[in-house]
């Protein structure tokens, strides 16, 4: 079955791209061949005067290239030649006798946007799903089918760099303002307007690919002038280096490719292909592509082999920080929410927090005024379980105290329907303990959201041994409907994410004990690729909360999870982190982080600081985390290394370009990891003793993932 079908409309060929059996359109090799044949037809059939390219999918124009084909490239030359093939195809489209109008409804991404840039006219619909972008940096690449060349020409250097370096999507209205598209129309008239424009282009009453980006002084100075451009490019390089700390080479290569676009057409395209080939072979690209496949596979995975009933009404207990955050994301997904707290003042505060979160989305224009009003109306508050008689799911986010959790489980089970599921958002209490208060523990499980709920993408779903499979499946499906990346983990102290985080944070503390400086440790881990260093993270989380969770893990796992002396001393001195404006760093009255608070050092047993090699800091912290991750896999806390990698990247910001702790260990070689851990264990403490799994894998020369082919 072909993906492209052509119907004639009085001399205009209307091409509909509708990949059979797929929810989105992807440009695979087979589709490229169809395009080649089609171009032949457009060129040779004199009865065709112009063409329109549109999609048959309701919300996807073109999602991009087929990333599975990228796995076939074994050398830079192969990837470079794939890029050159893309160039040839789109050059052909650009110079066809018959002008082609891109009629864009739905997501137009990557190779899809590059294709439309080669068209003679671009019309987008104002449908909410219509977004345009080049997300290739997210997989360690950049647009390699002419995107770095045509985009600056179309929208100017600054907008092009912004799109290419961030990979972010642009909505139709913004696309119109920047000249990315020529027109925006209602979806109902897209085809008609596109056919009309095709006629005008054929008749010559409209100029092909007419420039439509705005002029103005800044454009003249910074986009259209070589001196201005060199300033913009230099600034972009500086910022990119600072932001990526050199860990994402594709960002710099993209700037070079864009820069080359201003030095002759052939040179520019040649450079794009060459650099694309080079980037396709980087370890960063390999790991980011792994993460792409891993998350895609995770999202599609059926859990428990049952189709869960949807959650239409949600009850939330505790309208505090987490409860209100969960309420806001649930309302965004269209779920009706009842928010309960102990008194009206707290309910009021919770509802105000929900409103603020939704308001932020309105201010950023992610939702319309109408959607804002609708979503707010979905959330109601109560102090007495009113409205809980019809809920499908309850998530409790009351104080972290077993007695309180038991009390609310008993209370809520007395009012909810028989089928309702009770989930706990606890971060430290075993779910089985909470379920002890339940009359039907088979309908109880954990749903561990991370803070802040609206920003953190991960959700841990934690069934107990008696939780029924359809209950787990329902929680996973509900989490996915909120846009979360969901991993199912077993019920043990710290679950997965907090369990692997603890030794990492402890090791940072141990480095302080040994005389390392706070900012030296943070800087080393940021260079390793974490978004913030461990001490900044501790300040954010709250030192009291981290210490409480650390104490529970210490109790559960013994000496290897012992908190550092530094951490004990600092928490003992009453420091709570950013919320109390007294942590490892100084904070101004608005909570903005400043320099290290050097008075912290006076609290430590060892008051003098000495320099530490960056690599030692990185190895100690990251290996402590990875070793614990291996233990969780061995104990069946995570179901697979894939889930463990996703959990670490999305839960705590483990560097995505390293793929996750398991991928990182594979890249180093498990035997090397064991060797390094043994060395650390001999030098410092038995806490570094390699886990049994790692030792046996090293002995058998095993890996967590296959060395070749599709990783998951
Ligand atoms: P919070 O203190 O902001 O909110 C707790 C709310 O529960 C308060 O509004 C309180 O009035 C209410 N509450 C207490 N007893 C109640 C009862 N019997 N009935 C109804 N409401 C009651 O606490 P936060 O930070 O929202 O934490 C809630 C839960 O989420 C805890 O179990 C915590 O461990 C967990 N959690 C917290 C995270 C965080 O970073 N703050 C992250 C992940 C989980």
XYZ file of C-alpha atoms and ligand atoms in Angstrom:
756
model
C 0.000 0.000 0.000
C 1.328 3.393 -0.849
C 1.587 6.316 1.536
C 1.039 8.962 -1.123
C -2.143 9.292 -3.146
C -2.801 11.880 -5.800
C -6.137 13.279 -6.917
C -6.515 15.868 -9.628
C -8.381 19.087 -9.078
C -8.566 20.887 -12.410
C -4.833 20.836 -13.186
C -3.725 20.844 -9.553
C -2.384 17.564 -8.131
C -3.479 17.160 -4.526
C -1.003 14.807 -2.853
C -2.198 13.229 0.372
C 0.445 11.669 2.634
C -1.198 9.035 4.791
C 1.146 6.243 5.915
C -1.014 3.103 6.067
C -1.543 1.665 9.540
C 0.438 4.394 11.340
C -0.809 7.158 13.598
C 1.766 9.610 12.251
C 3.498 10.138 8.915
C 7.166 9.208 8.877
C 9.526 9.674 5.963
C 10.988 6.205 5.530
C 13.087 4.968 2.651
C 9.953 3.567 1.020
C 8.206 6.925 1.299
C 11.239 8.672 -0.212
C 11.002 6.335 -3.186
C 7.348 7.193 -3.587
C 8.260 10.870 -3.579
C 10.899 10.301 -6.262
C 8.345 8.577 -8.491
C 5.820 11.301 -7.806
C 8.253 14.085 -8.710
C 8.856 12.294 -11.982
C 5.135 12.386 -12.659
C 4.792 16.060 -11.690
C 7.688 16.897 -13.991
C 6.520 14.945 -17.007
C 2.730 15.205 -16.947
C 1.998 18.449 -18.735
C -1.613 18.454 -17.561
C -0.382 19.064 -13.996
C 0.226 22.770 -13.387
C 0.953 22.771 -9.670
C 0.555 20.584 -6.599
C -0.547 20.637 -2.987
C 1.073 18.423 -0.344
C -1.124 17.622 2.626
C -1.608 14.927 5.239
C -4.401 12.408 5.655
C -3.803 12.171 9.409
C -5.948 14.181 11.802
C -3.074 15.680 13.760
C 0.206 14.812 12.080
C 1.515 16.449 8.939
C 4.923 14.744 9.021
C 6.604 13.607 12.246
C 10.073 13.389 10.698
C 12.507 10.839 9.362
C 12.510 7.167 10.285
C 14.978 7.033 13.182
C 15.226 3.238 12.963
C 17.031 3.686 9.665
C 19.679 5.783 11.484
C 20.780 2.633 13.279
C 22.036 1.230 9.980
C 24.763 3.856 9.678
C 28.072 2.363 10.680
C 30.325 5.167 9.465
C 30.175 8.932 9.232
C 30.352 8.585 5.460
C 27.105 6.570 5.412
C 25.252 9.171 7.478
C 26.716 11.945 5.358
C 25.526 10.262 2.205
C 22.018 9.870 3.681
C 22.039 13.611 4.263
C 23.181 14.197 0.669
C 20.337 12.022 -0.589
C 17.933 14.176 1.403
C 19.445 17.255 -0.188
C 19.033 15.855 -3.672
C 15.405 14.934 -3.033
C 14.440 18.307 -1.613
C 16.452 20.254 -4.219
C 14.376 18.428 -6.772
C 11.184 19.434 -4.955
C 12.333 23.051 -4.760
C 13.089 23.283 -8.457
C 10.196 21.252 -9.879
C 8.479 22.729 -12.896
C 5.238 22.514 -10.932
C 5.233 24.591 -7.754
C 4.204 22.658 -4.634
C 2.199 24.159 -1.768
C 2.672 22.658 1.712
C -0.710 22.563 3.451
C 0.191 21.891 7.053
C -2.268 20.585 9.614
C -0.867 18.842 12.691
C 2.731 18.419 13.769
C 5.271 19.282 11.090
C 8.598 18.222 12.491
C 12.176 17.500 11.470
C 12.311 16.178 7.909
C 8.665 17.248 7.555
C 9.525 20.875 8.151
C 12.585 20.576 5.928
C 10.328 19.257 3.164
C 7.914 22.133 3.532
C 10.808 24.617 3.461
C 11.593 23.330 -0.032
C 7.992 23.949 -1.113
C 6.948 27.066 -2.986
C 4.340 28.135 -0.418
C 3.471 27.136 3.160
C 0.072 27.362 4.787
C -0.529 26.185 8.361
C -3.814 25.700 10.145
C -4.610 27.299 13.480
C -5.466 23.853 14.894
C -4.050 23.375 18.424
C -2.048 20.351 17.215
C -0.350 22.294 14.440
C 3.233 22.876 15.548
C 6.416 23.245 13.533
C 9.917 22.430 14.676
C 13.238 20.714 14.166
C 13.734 18.546 17.274
C 16.878 16.760 15.999
C 19.171 18.169 18.743
C 17.204 16.043 21.158
C 18.717 12.966 19.540
C 22.204 14.417 19.303
C 21.867 15.592 15.710
C 20.642 18.629 13.801
C 18.431 18.942 10.715
C 20.408 17.239 7.962
C 18.102 17.556 4.966
C 18.857 21.196 4.297
C 17.245 22.549 7.459
C 20.321 24.429 8.633
C 20.496 26.037 5.184
C 16.893 26.829 4.299
C 15.711 27.802 7.762
C 18.024 30.829 8.195
C 17.096 31.977 4.713
C 13.401 31.695 5.516
C 13.158 33.058 9.053
C 16.489 34.804 9.516
C 19.529 33.768 11.500
C 18.284 34.455 15.024
C 14.971 32.630 14.778
C 16.627 29.758 12.903
C 19.273 29.319 15.595
C 16.664 29.432 18.305
C 14.634 26.703 16.598
C 17.592 24.484 15.691
C 19.479 24.751 18.996
C 16.500 24.270 21.295
C 14.466 21.913 19.110
C 11.334 23.567 20.422
C 8.021 23.607 18.624
C 6.540 26.758 17.165
C 2.796 27.270 16.952
C 1.098 28.441 13.771
C 0.662 32.047 14.843
C 4.316 32.400 15.769
C 5.273 30.638 12.539
C 3.338 33.294 10.657
C 4.987 36.143 12.553
C 8.479 34.827 11.848
C 7.822 34.083 8.196
C 8.107 30.319 8.643
C 4.722 29.986 6.956
C 3.068 32.375 4.543
C -0.475 32.017 5.831
C -2.549 30.609 8.687
C -6.080 29.373 8.005
C -8.854 27.391 9.673
C -8.482 23.631 9.036
C -11.852 23.546 7.257
C -10.573 25.690 4.381
C -6.982 24.457 4.227
C -7.363 22.383 1.079
C -9.345 25.035 -0.754
C -6.897 27.848 0.041
C -3.923 25.627 -0.804
C -5.375 24.689 -4.210
C -6.066 28.350 -4.879
C -2.470 29.318 -4.017
C -1.183 26.503 -6.218
C -3.139 27.986 -9.128
C -1.769 31.452 -8.448
C 1.802 30.155 -8.263
C 1.297 28.283 -11.535
C -0.117 31.382 -13.162
C 2.787 33.451 -11.885
C 0.551 35.874 -9.998
C 2.288 34.820 -6.803
C 6.035 34.532 -6.340
C 7.496 31.164 -5.320
C 8.738 31.048 -1.760
C 8.246 34.790 -1.351
C 10.045 36.052 1.725
C 7.517 36.928 4.382
C 9.559 37.483 7.509
C 9.322 40.902 9.062
C 11.876 43.607 8.346
C 12.853 46.219 10.904
C 16.096 47.551 12.234
C 17.151 44.464 14.206
C 16.546 42.200 11.223
C 18.629 44.429 8.979
C 21.454 44.661 11.495
C 21.567 41.142 12.903
C 20.090 38.807 10.272
C 20.827 40.471 6.957
C 24.246 41.910 7.598
C 27.477 39.872 7.720
C 28.959 41.807 10.630
C 25.776 41.500 12.685
C 25.556 37.811 11.839
C 29.072 37.125 13.020
C 28.203 38.758 16.344
C 25.047 36.620 16.659
C 26.965 33.449 15.767
C 29.751 34.196 18.229
C 27.245 34.827 21.008
C 25.404 31.622 20.130
C 28.654 29.641 20.365
C 29.524 31.177 23.719
C 26.105 30.497 25.153
C 25.993 26.969 23.778
C 29.354 26.110 25.320
C 28.314 27.524 28.655
C 25.011 25.709 28.650
C 26.108 22.327 27.343
C 29.539 22.370 29.013
C 30.778 20.756 25.841
C 28.664 17.665 26.405
C 26.422 18.129 23.356
C 28.672 18.509 20.295
C 25.693 18.594 17.901
C 24.723 22.020 19.220
C 28.070 23.471 18.183
C 28.085 21.552 14.907
C 24.623 22.959 14.150
C 25.932 26.492 14.637
C 28.802 25.712 12.247
C 26.384 24.335 9.660
C 24.143 27.396 9.944
C 27.185 29.635 9.704
C 28.257 27.828 6.510
C 24.893 28.654 4.928
C 26.092 32.222 4.501
C 29.170 31.220 2.511
C 27.748 29.916 -0.715
C 24.993 27.429 -1.338
C 27.122 24.433 -2.299
C 29.552 24.972 0.522
C 26.702 25.280 3.040
C 24.950 22.080 2.017
C 28.260 20.214 1.857
C 29.136 21.316 5.373
C 25.713 20.377 6.684
C 26.086 16.840 5.330
C 29.663 16.469 6.529
C 28.899 17.653 10.062
C 25.707 15.598 10.168
C 27.733 12.495 9.325
C 30.219 13.324 12.051
C 27.519 13.891 14.673
C 25.689 10.682 13.787
C 28.731 8.755 15.017
C 29.066 10.475 18.403
C 28.349 8.489 21.577
C 25.952 11.275 22.567
C 23.846 10.638 19.467
C 23.853 6.907 20.130
C 22.673 7.338 23.737
C 20.030 9.941 22.938
C 18.624 7.711 20.209
C 18.578 4.878 22.747
C 16.534 7.092 25.106
C 14.157 7.921 22.289
C 13.535 4.230 21.567
C 13.396 3.388 25.259
C 10.742 5.978 26.078
C 8.738 5.125 22.972
C 8.765 1.440 23.893
C 7.838 2.227 27.493
C 4.873 4.354 26.449
C 3.519 1.638 24.197
C 3.999 -1.195 26.637
C 0.847 -2.925 27.812
C 0.884 -3.457 31.566
C -0.672 -6.511 33.177
C -2.282 -7.631 29.930
C -5.591 -5.940 30.797
C -7.405 -2.904 29.439
C -7.926 -0.606 32.399
C -11.048 1.429 33.045
C -10.433 5.154 32.542
C -10.302 7.529 35.505
C -13.023 10.106 35.066
C -13.189 11.405 38.605
C -10.210 11.767 40.874
C -10.193 12.391 44.610
C -7.093 13.917 46.191
C -6.442 13.897 49.926
C -4.228 16.718 51.114
C -4.362 20.034 49.276
C -0.730 20.841 50.064
C 2.202 21.204 47.744
C 1.928 17.806 46.043
C -1.861 17.457 46.222
C -2.478 20.762 44.470
C 0.202 19.989 41.896
C -1.428 16.650 41.043
C -4.851 18.347 40.898
C -3.575 20.881 38.367
C -2.076 18.317 35.982
C -5.187 16.127 36.273
C -7.451 19.069 35.420
C -5.263 19.863 32.425
C -5.883 16.345 31.205
C -9.636 16.855 31.574
C -10.166 14.865 34.768
C -12.704 16.008 37.319
C -10.988 16.478 40.691
C -12.188 16.686 44.304
C -9.513 18.126 46.566
C -9.902 17.416 50.274
C -8.032 18.862 53.197
C -8.627 19.191 56.927
C -10.000 22.730 56.930
C -11.342 25.351 54.551
C -8.298 27.579 54.790
C -6.041 24.812 53.491
C -8.537 23.797 50.825
C -8.618 27.437 49.746
C -4.838 27.551 49.590
C -4.771 24.375 47.540
C -7.334 25.694 45.063
C -5.371 28.940 44.781
C -2.224 26.936 44.019
C -4.111 25.047 41.285
C -5.333 28.325 39.831
C -1.788 29.739 39.813
C -0.446 26.711 37.973
C -3.193 26.921 35.349
C -2.753 30.689 35.143
C 0.905 30.180 34.317
C -0.120 28.040 31.356
C -2.535 30.697 30.218
C 0.120 33.408 30.524
C 2.459 31.282 28.414
C -0.390 30.756 25.961
C -0.279 27.005 26.273
C -4.026 27.136 26.838
C -6.772 29.490 25.783
C -8.874 31.592 28.145
C -11.743 29.163 27.602
C -9.593 26.142 28.430
C -8.316 27.916 31.523
C -11.881 28.530 32.685
C -12.946 24.958 31.889
C -9.972 23.406 33.666
C -10.455 25.532 36.771
C -14.053 24.428 36.960
C -12.957 20.789 36.971
C -11.378 21.161 40.416
C -13.605 21.400 43.456
C -12.664 21.472 47.138
C -14.119 19.833 50.240
C -13.411 19.261 53.918
C -15.776 16.338 54.381
C -15.418 13.873 51.484
C -18.416 15.384 49.677
C -18.241 14.207 46.072
C -16.029 11.220 46.870
C -18.966 8.867 46.343
C -18.278 8.787 42.590
C -14.506 8.836 42.299
C -12.588 6.145 40.416
C -9.227 6.874 41.967
C -8.040 8.514 45.173
C -4.489 9.810 45.522
C -3.481 10.607 49.043
C -0.859 13.314 49.563
C -1.335 14.030 53.267
C 1.510 14.422 55.764
C 4.262 11.833 55.594
C 3.113 10.036 58.729
C 1.933 6.439 58.840
C -0.813 7.073 61.399
C -2.252 9.930 59.335
C -2.061 7.815 56.172
C -3.858 4.951 57.931
C -6.568 7.266 59.166
C -7.291 8.714 55.732
C -7.262 5.302 54.033
C -9.921 4.081 56.482
C -12.003 7.213 56.129
C -11.896 7.368 52.373
C -12.643 3.676 51.849
C -15.866 4.175 53.779
C -17.148 6.687 51.221
C -15.756 5.743 47.805
C -17.375 3.203 45.440
C -16.337 -0.454 45.625
C -14.237 -0.245 42.454
C -12.264 2.839 43.467
C -8.492 2.551 43.756
C -6.544 4.175 46.577
C -3.045 5.375 45.699
C -0.443 6.876 47.991
C 2.034 9.535 46.954
C 4.312 8.728 49.873
C 7.988 9.121 49.170
C 9.324 6.923 51.969
C 6.687 4.724 53.588
C 6.356 1.198 52.153
C 3.040 0.899 50.332
C 2.342 -2.448 51.988
C 2.476 -0.702 55.374
C -0.058 1.882 54.245
C -2.252 -0.873 52.799
C -2.456 -2.519 56.227
C -5.263 -0.094 57.067
C -7.191 -1.007 53.941
C -10.248 -3.250 53.742
C -9.268 -4.169 50.189
C -5.482 -3.956 49.857
C -5.703 -5.454 46.373
C -6.951 -2.021 45.250
C -4.135 -0.079 46.924
C -0.827 0.960 45.348
C 1.719 3.757 45.226
C 1.770 6.603 42.718
C 4.926 8.506 43.451
C 4.972 11.872 41.700
C 8.025 14.113 41.851
C 8.108 17.755 42.753
C 7.165 20.060 41.195
C 4.504 17.802 39.692
C 3.797 19.978 36.658
C 7.455 19.992 35.615
C 8.844 16.602 36.585
C 8.075 14.065 33.853
C 8.436 10.849 35.860
C 5.889 8.845 37.821
C 6.723 5.699 39.773
C 3.787 3.308 40.072
C 4.293 0.880 42.945
C 2.102 -2.200 43.281
C 2.399 -4.360 46.399
C 2.446 -8.156 46.093
C -1.354 -8.191 46.465
C -2.235 -5.293 44.155
C -4.361 -6.593 41.281
C -2.882 -6.283 37.783
C -5.777 -4.171 36.482
C -5.263 -1.725 39.338
C -1.617 -1.292 38.343
C -2.602 -1.042 34.690
C -5.156 1.655 35.544
C -2.618 3.713 37.485
C -0.121 3.475 34.626
C -2.741 4.475 32.073
C -3.864 7.398 34.205
C -0.255 8.559 34.679
C 0.280 8.381 30.921
C -2.885 10.388 30.336
C -1.329 13.113 32.483
C 1.645 13.100 30.117
C 3.958 11.365 32.571
C 6.643 8.847 31.787
C 5.608 5.950 33.987
C 7.795 3.184 35.364
C 6.421 0.349 37.462
C 8.695 -0.416 40.411
C 8.536 -2.726 43.388
C 7.640 -1.789 46.919
C 10.892 -1.346 48.852
C 12.365 1.592 50.773
C 13.064 4.528 48.456
C 11.375 2.675 45.583
C 13.775 3.203 42.679
C 14.573 6.869 42.194
C 15.137 7.931 45.790
C 17.026 4.736 46.438
C 19.674 5.465 43.783
C 19.704 9.177 44.613
C 20.634 8.563 48.263
C 24.148 7.123 47.750
C 24.838 9.842 45.181
C 23.923 12.603 47.635
C 25.674 10.811 50.482
C 28.833 10.616 48.433
C 28.701 14.359 47.795
C 28.460 14.753 51.582
C 31.366 12.360 52.075
C 33.432 14.540 49.768
C 32.640 17.517 52.017
C 33.753 15.439 54.983
C 37.009 14.810 53.149
C 37.592 18.505 52.514
C 36.138 19.167 49.043
C 34.456 22.521 48.436
C 30.683 22.733 47.906
C 30.922 24.511 44.568
C 33.725 22.223 43.384
C 31.468 19.179 43.839
C 28.477 20.868 42.198
C 30.586 22.074 39.313
C 32.122 18.637 38.730
C 28.699 16.972 38.573
C 27.318 19.672 36.284
C 30.259 19.053 34.010
C 29.409 15.363 34.165
C 26.036 16.424 32.788
C 23.580 16.761 35.675
C 21.368 19.861 35.352
C 22.387 21.000 38.839
C 24.971 19.688 41.280
C 24.081 17.614 44.373
C 24.227 20.478 46.884
C 22.059 22.745 44.777
C 19.652 19.825 44.464
C 19.650 19.266 48.238
C 18.877 22.946 48.817
C 15.958 22.677 46.372
C 14.521 19.465 47.816
C 14.856 20.735 51.385
C 17.591 19.478 53.703
C 15.086 18.298 56.318
C 13.139 16.238 53.772
C 16.337 14.773 52.312
C 17.652 13.917 55.782
C 14.407 12.195 56.755
C 14.380 10.122 53.600
C 18.115 9.401 54.035
C 17.547 8.157 57.571
C 14.908 5.693 56.377
C 17.233 4.311 53.722
C 20.072 4.119 56.221
C 17.883 2.089 58.525
C 16.776 -0.194 55.719
C 20.130 -0.811 54.024
C 22.661 -0.249 56.777
C 26.115 1.210 56.698
C 26.506 1.743 52.966
C 23.658 4.300 53.098
C 24.986 6.122 56.174
C 24.584 9.887 55.855
C 27.747 11.972 55.871
C 28.941 13.774 58.961
C 28.631 17.020 57.023
C 24.959 16.471 56.260
C 24.205 15.523 59.860
C 25.946 18.627 61.152
C 24.249 20.955 58.708
C 20.757 19.594 59.279
C 21.489 19.523 63.021
C 22.230 23.243 62.829
C 18.662 23.774 61.595
C 19.437 24.517 57.969
C 16.613 23.586 55.619
C 17.783 24.724 52.185
C 16.263 27.213 49.835
C 12.791 27.313 51.412
C 14.368 28.557 54.684
C 16.968 30.619 52.793
C 19.623 28.720 54.719
C 21.305 25.921 52.884
C 24.606 25.280 51.170
C 24.140 28.470 49.173
C 23.041 32.017 49.981
C 19.575 33.105 48.824
C 18.260 36.632 48.448
C 14.817 37.721 49.602
C 13.271 36.495 46.328
C 14.833 33.073 46.777
C 17.431 33.638 44.055
C 20.525 31.536 44.562
C 23.843 33.292 45.198
C 27.336 32.112 46.126
C 28.240 29.275 48.495
C 27.382 30.158 52.087
C 30.899 29.819 53.479
C 29.619 29.841 57.046
C 28.577 26.226 56.346
C 32.212 25.164 56.476
C 32.508 26.229 60.107
C 29.835 23.638 60.955
C 31.863 20.800 59.483
C 34.189 18.536 61.421
C 36.907 19.340 58.901
C 36.938 23.112 58.399
C 39.713 23.366 55.795
C 39.061 22.912 52.088
C 41.447 21.368 49.630
C 41.290 20.873 45.876
C 39.933 17.586 44.543
C 40.385 16.245 41.015
C 37.173 16.707 39.030
C 37.320 13.155 37.802
C 37.512 11.737 41.299
C 34.409 13.650 42.359
C 32.552 12.465 39.269
C 33.589 8.849 39.643
C 32.733 8.656 43.314
C 29.268 10.204 43.011
C 28.239 8.593 39.731
C 29.589 5.137 40.554
C 27.845 5.159 43.936
C 24.588 5.823 42.078
C 25.223 3.271 39.341
C 26.229 0.533 41.784
C 22.973 1.044 43.689
C 21.041 1.016 40.421
C 22.562 -2.383 39.675
C 21.376 -3.597 43.088
C 17.817 -2.473 42.377
C 17.879 -4.432 39.133
C 19.236 -7.489 40.891
C 16.498 -7.246 43.534
C 13.778 -6.731 40.951
C 12.919 -3.211 42.160
C 13.078 -2.067 38.549
C 11.877 -4.484 35.922
C 14.657 -3.767 33.440
C 17.778 -1.727 32.849
C 15.672 0.232 30.377
C 13.228 1.300 33.108
C 16.162 2.060 35.385
C 17.804 4.297 32.802
C 14.571 6.126 32.080
C 13.890 6.571 35.801
C 17.333 8.038 36.422
C 17.210 10.422 33.473
C 13.632 11.639 33.989
C 13.538 11.378 37.774
C 16.834 12.941 38.784
C 18.359 14.353 35.630
C 21.060 11.738 35.116
C 22.797 13.065 31.971
C 20.594 12.092 29.016
C 23.581 11.989 26.661
C 24.954 9.134 28.784
C 21.694 7.226 28.326
C 21.256 6.454 32.037
C 23.354 4.612 34.640
C 23.069 1.215 32.948
C 23.982 2.562 29.532
C 26.831 4.464 31.148
C 28.151 1.264 32.726
C 27.867 -0.535 29.387
C 29.817 2.243 27.690
C 32.569 1.982 30.296
C 32.444 -1.793 30.323
C 31.052 -3.602 33.362
C 34.484 -5.086 34.155
C 35.973 -1.583 34.295
C 33.129 -0.450 36.554
C 33.817 -3.313 38.940
C 37.524 -2.542 38.911
C 36.888 1.134 39.697
C 34.456 0.253 42.495
C 36.918 -2.185 44.028
C 39.607 0.423 43.962
C 37.340 2.985 45.622
C 36.266 0.423 48.165
C 39.903 -0.310 49.055
C 40.774 3.371 49.231
C 37.749 4.759 51.051
C 35.100 2.518 52.455
C 33.232 -0.750 51.901
C 30.208 1.244 50.732
C 31.735 1.016 47.258
C 31.765 -2.785 47.243
C 30.482 -3.731 43.783
C 27.063 -5.356 43.730
C 26.863 -9.104 43.122
C 25.174 -8.531 39.793
C 28.028 -6.376 38.517
C 30.631 -8.838 39.703
C 28.944 -11.775 38.012
C 28.336 -9.793 34.833
C 31.990 -8.753 34.744
C 33.047 -12.361 35.160
C 30.846 -13.448 32.283
C 31.701 -10.388 30.182
C 28.044 -9.434 29.982
C 26.345 -6.163 29.138
C 22.992 -4.685 30.079
C 22.062 -4.037 26.447
C 22.952 -5.713 23.169
C 26.068 -4.208 21.588
C 24.504 -4.069 18.133
C 21.172 -3.231 16.533
C 18.119 -1.716 18.110
C 18.891 -1.315 21.831
C 15.397 -1.972 23.175
P 2.236 19.332 52.457
O 2.523 19.512 53.893
O 2.466 20.469 51.517
O 0.749 18.866 52.262
C 0.110 17.940 53.060
C -1.342 18.366 53.172
O -2.076 17.299 53.724
C -1.568 19.583 54.058
O -2.292 20.562 53.346
C -2.368 19.024 55.220
O -3.289 19.933 55.744
C -3.072 17.866 54.559
N -3.559 16.879 55.495
C -2.961 16.390 56.608
N -3.774 15.504 57.216
C -4.889 15.412 56.472
C -6.083 14.656 56.580
N -6.272 13.815 57.567
N -7.010 14.813 55.623
C -6.813 15.666 54.612
N -5.708 16.416 54.457
C -4.753 16.290 55.372
O 3.088 18.061 52.021
P 3.563 17.603 50.554
O 4.935 18.063 50.337
O 2.516 17.939 49.591
O 3.650 16.022 50.730
C 2.504 15.200 50.726
C 2.918 13.769 50.465
O 3.618 13.675 49.232
C 3.819 13.162 51.524
O 3.502 11.827 51.681
C 5.195 13.303 50.888
O 6.110 12.344 51.364
C 4.874 13.058 49.451
N 5.827 13.595 48.489
C 6.367 14.838 48.658
C 7.278 15.316 47.759
C 7.872 16.681 47.934
O 8.872 16.981 47.302
N 7.299 17.545 48.755
C 7.699 14.528 46.591
C 7.010 13.274 46.464
C 6.126 12.839 47.406
